[in-house]
XYZ file of C-alpha atoms in Angstrom:
234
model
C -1.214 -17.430 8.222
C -4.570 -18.499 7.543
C -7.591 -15.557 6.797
C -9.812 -14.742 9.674
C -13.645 -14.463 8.801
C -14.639 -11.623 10.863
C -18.275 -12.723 10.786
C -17.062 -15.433 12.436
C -16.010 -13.407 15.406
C -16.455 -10.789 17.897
C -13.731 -8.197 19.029
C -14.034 -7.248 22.117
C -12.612 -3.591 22.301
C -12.233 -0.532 25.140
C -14.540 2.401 23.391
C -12.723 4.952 20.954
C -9.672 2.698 19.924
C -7.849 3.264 16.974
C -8.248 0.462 14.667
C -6.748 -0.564 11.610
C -7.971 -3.493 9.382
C -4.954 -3.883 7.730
C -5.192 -5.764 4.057
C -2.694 -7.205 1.778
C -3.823 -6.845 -1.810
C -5.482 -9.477 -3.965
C -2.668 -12.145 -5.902
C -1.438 -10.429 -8.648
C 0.229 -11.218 -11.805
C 3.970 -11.157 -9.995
C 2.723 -13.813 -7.473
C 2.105 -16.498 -9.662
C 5.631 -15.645 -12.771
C 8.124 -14.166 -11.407
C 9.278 -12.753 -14.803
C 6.626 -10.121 -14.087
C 8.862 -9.013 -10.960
C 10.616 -6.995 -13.240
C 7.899 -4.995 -15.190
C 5.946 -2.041 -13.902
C 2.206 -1.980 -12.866
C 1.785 -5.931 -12.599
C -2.221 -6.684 -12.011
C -4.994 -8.357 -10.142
C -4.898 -12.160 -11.739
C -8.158 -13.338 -12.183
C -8.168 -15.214 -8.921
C -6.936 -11.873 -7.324
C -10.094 -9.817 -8.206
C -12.166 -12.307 -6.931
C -10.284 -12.375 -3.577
C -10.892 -8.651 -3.715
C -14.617 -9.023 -4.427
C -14.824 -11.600 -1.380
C -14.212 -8.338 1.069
C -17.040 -7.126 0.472
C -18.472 -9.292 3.317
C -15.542 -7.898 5.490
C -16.044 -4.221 4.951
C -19.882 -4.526 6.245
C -18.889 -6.157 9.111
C -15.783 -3.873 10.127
C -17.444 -0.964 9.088
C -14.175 1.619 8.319
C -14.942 5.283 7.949
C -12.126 5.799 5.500
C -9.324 3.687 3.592
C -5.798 4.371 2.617
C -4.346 2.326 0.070
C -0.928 2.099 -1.741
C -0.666 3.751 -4.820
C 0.725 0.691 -6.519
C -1.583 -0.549 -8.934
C -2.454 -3.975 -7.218
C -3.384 -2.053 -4.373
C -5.619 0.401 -5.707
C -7.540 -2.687 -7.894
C -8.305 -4.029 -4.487
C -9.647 -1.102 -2.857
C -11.531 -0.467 -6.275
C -13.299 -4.006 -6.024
C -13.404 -4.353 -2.274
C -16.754 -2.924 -2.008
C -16.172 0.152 -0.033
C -18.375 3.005 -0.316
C -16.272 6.320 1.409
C -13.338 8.331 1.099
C -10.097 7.126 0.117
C -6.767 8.427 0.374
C -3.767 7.247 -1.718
C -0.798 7.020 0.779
C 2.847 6.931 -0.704
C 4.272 5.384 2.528
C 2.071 2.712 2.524
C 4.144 1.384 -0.834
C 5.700 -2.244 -1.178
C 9.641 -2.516 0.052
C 11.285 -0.859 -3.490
C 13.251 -2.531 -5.542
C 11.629 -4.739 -7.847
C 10.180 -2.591 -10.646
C 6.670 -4.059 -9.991
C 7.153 -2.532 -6.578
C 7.163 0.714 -8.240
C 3.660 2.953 -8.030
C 1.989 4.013 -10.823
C 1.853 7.537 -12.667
C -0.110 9.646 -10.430
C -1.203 11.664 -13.680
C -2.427 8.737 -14.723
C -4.446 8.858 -12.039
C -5.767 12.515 -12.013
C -6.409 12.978 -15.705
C -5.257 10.123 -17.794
C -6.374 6.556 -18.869
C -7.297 5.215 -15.176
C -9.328 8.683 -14.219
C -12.634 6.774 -14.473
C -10.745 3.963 -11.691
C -8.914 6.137 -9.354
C -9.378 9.586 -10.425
C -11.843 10.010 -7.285
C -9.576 9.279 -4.719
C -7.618 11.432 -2.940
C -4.572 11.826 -4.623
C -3.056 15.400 -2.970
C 0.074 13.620 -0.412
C 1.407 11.461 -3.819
C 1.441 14.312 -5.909
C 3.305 16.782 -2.872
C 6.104 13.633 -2.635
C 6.217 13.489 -6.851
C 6.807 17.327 -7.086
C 9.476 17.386 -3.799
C 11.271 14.726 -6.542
C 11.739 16.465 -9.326
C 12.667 19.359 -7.383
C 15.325 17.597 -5.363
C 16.722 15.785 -9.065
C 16.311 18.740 -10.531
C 18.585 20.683 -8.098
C 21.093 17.507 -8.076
C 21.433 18.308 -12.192
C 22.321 22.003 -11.627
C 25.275 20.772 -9.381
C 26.720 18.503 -12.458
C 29.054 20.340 -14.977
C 27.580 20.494 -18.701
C 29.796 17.719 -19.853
C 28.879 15.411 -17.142
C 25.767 15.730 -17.339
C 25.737 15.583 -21.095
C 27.574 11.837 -20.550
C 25.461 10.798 -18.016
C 22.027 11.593 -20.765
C 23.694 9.572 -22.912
C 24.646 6.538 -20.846
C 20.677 6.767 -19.477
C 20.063 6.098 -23.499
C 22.485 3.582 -24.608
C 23.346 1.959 -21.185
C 22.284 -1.987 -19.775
C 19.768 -2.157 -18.150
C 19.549 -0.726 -14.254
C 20.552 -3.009 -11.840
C 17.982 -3.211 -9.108
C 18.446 -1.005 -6.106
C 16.786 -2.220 -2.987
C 15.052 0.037 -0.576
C 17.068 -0.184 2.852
C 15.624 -1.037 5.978
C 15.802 1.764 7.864
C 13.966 3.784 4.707
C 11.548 1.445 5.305
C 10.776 1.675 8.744
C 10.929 5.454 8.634
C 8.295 5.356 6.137
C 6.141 2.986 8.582
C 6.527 5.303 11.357
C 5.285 8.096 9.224
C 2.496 6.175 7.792
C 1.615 4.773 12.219
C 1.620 8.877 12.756
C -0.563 9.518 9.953
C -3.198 6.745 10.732
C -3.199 7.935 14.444
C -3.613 11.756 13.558
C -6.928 10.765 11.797
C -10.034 11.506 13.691
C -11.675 8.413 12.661
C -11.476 5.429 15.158
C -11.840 2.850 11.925
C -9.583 2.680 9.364
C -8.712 0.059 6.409
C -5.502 0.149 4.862
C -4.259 -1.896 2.013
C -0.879 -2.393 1.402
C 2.097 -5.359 1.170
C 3.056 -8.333 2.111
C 6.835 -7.246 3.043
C 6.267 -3.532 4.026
C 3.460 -4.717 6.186
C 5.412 -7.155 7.822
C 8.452 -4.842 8.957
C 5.322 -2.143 9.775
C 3.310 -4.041 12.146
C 6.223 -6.875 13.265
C 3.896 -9.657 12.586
C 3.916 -12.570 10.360
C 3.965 -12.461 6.479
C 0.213 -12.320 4.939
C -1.723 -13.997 2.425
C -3.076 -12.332 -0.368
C -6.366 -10.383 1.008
C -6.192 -11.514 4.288
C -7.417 -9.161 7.267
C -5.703 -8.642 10.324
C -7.251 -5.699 12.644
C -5.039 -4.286 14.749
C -5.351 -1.290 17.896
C -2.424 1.296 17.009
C -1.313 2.671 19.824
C 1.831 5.439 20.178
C 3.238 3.556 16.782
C 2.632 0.227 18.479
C 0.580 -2.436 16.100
C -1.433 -4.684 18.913
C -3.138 -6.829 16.841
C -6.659 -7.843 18.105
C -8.038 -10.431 20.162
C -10.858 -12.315 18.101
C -13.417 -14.027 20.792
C -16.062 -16.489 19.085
C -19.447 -15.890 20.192
């Protein structure tokens, strides 16, 4: 599917609808080697930050009041060089499909107080770090229920094991955590809202066709229904 130039076009829309100007992030380093599918926190290429740069001229035009971005570190480069000037909130739902470990999101702390403070330590960070502490509450529960010797085997295999082999999220994980992410977007008083997310995960969210890196698609969300937009030329 081909980018749409929204100054291009003119949507025609009912007063106080719900939209969501939905963006896949820029091409990162995974898009172009796919030996990079299996390490953590793959980046914007240099192609990929100029894609992000180039929706600049799509933020003035659609105008959000707030964005929500993965917390996967592709994602949150694009909403970093996208140009957009307002709050943004760092969504766990709105992650790639899991399994790859370039899928995986980054350190939150990371995030908060660590080395990318200065990038992302202004965004709003409070529903990642809820999910990361519901984690290692539920794990560390799970441990309690494994006898001493057990668990002392299982440390050790975690040390001198191969390496994992890769678990892929299932489908129905994934579409719960689209629903959640449709009710969250809808619960939000504002009537404009840009997320960025990926390719997969935003295909199985809004039932459309795959995406290119940075395109926009705007869509009305309605009751958990993604009605994508009609564009009329002027």
């Amino acid at each position: 599917a081909r980018s749409v130039r929204l100054s291009d076009w003119q949507m025609v829309l009912p007063r106080k609808t719900k939209l969501v100007h939905v963006i896949r992030h820029g091409e990162a380093q995974h898009n172009v080697c796919d030996a990079f599918l299996r390490r953590r926190d793959t980046h914007l290429t240099p192609r990929g930050r100029r894609q992000a740069r180039a929706l600049k001229q799509v933020i003035r035009q659609v105008k959000p009041e707030i964005a929500v971005t993965s917390d996967v570190l592709r994602a949150l480069q694009t909403t970093q060089l996208m140009g957009f000037i307002g709050p943004v909130i760092v969504a766990p739902h709105a992650r790639e499909a899991g399994g790859w470990p370039a899928n995986e999101p980054i350190d939150a702390s990371r995030a908060v107080s660590g080395d990318l403070k200065h990038q992302f330590g202004g965004y709003e960070w409070s529903r990642v770090l809820q999910e990361s502490e519901r984690g290692l509450r539920d794990k560390q529960n799970q441990c309690k229920q494994i006898p001493t010797a057990d668990a002392e085997a299982v440390i050790t295999a975690e040390v001198t094991g191969p390496a994992p082999t890769i678990k892929w999220e299932p489908r129905r994980v994934i579409k719960l955590r689209a629903q959640k992410l449709a009710q969250f977007l809808e619960a939000r008083a504002e009537s404009s809202i840009v997320l960025v997310s990926h390719g997969e995960f935003l295909e199985r969210m809004t039932g459309d066709t795959y995406m290119d890196n940075c395109e926009v698609r705007s869509y009305k969300l309605l009751r958990g229904k993604w009605l994508r937009v009609q564009l009329h030329k002027r």
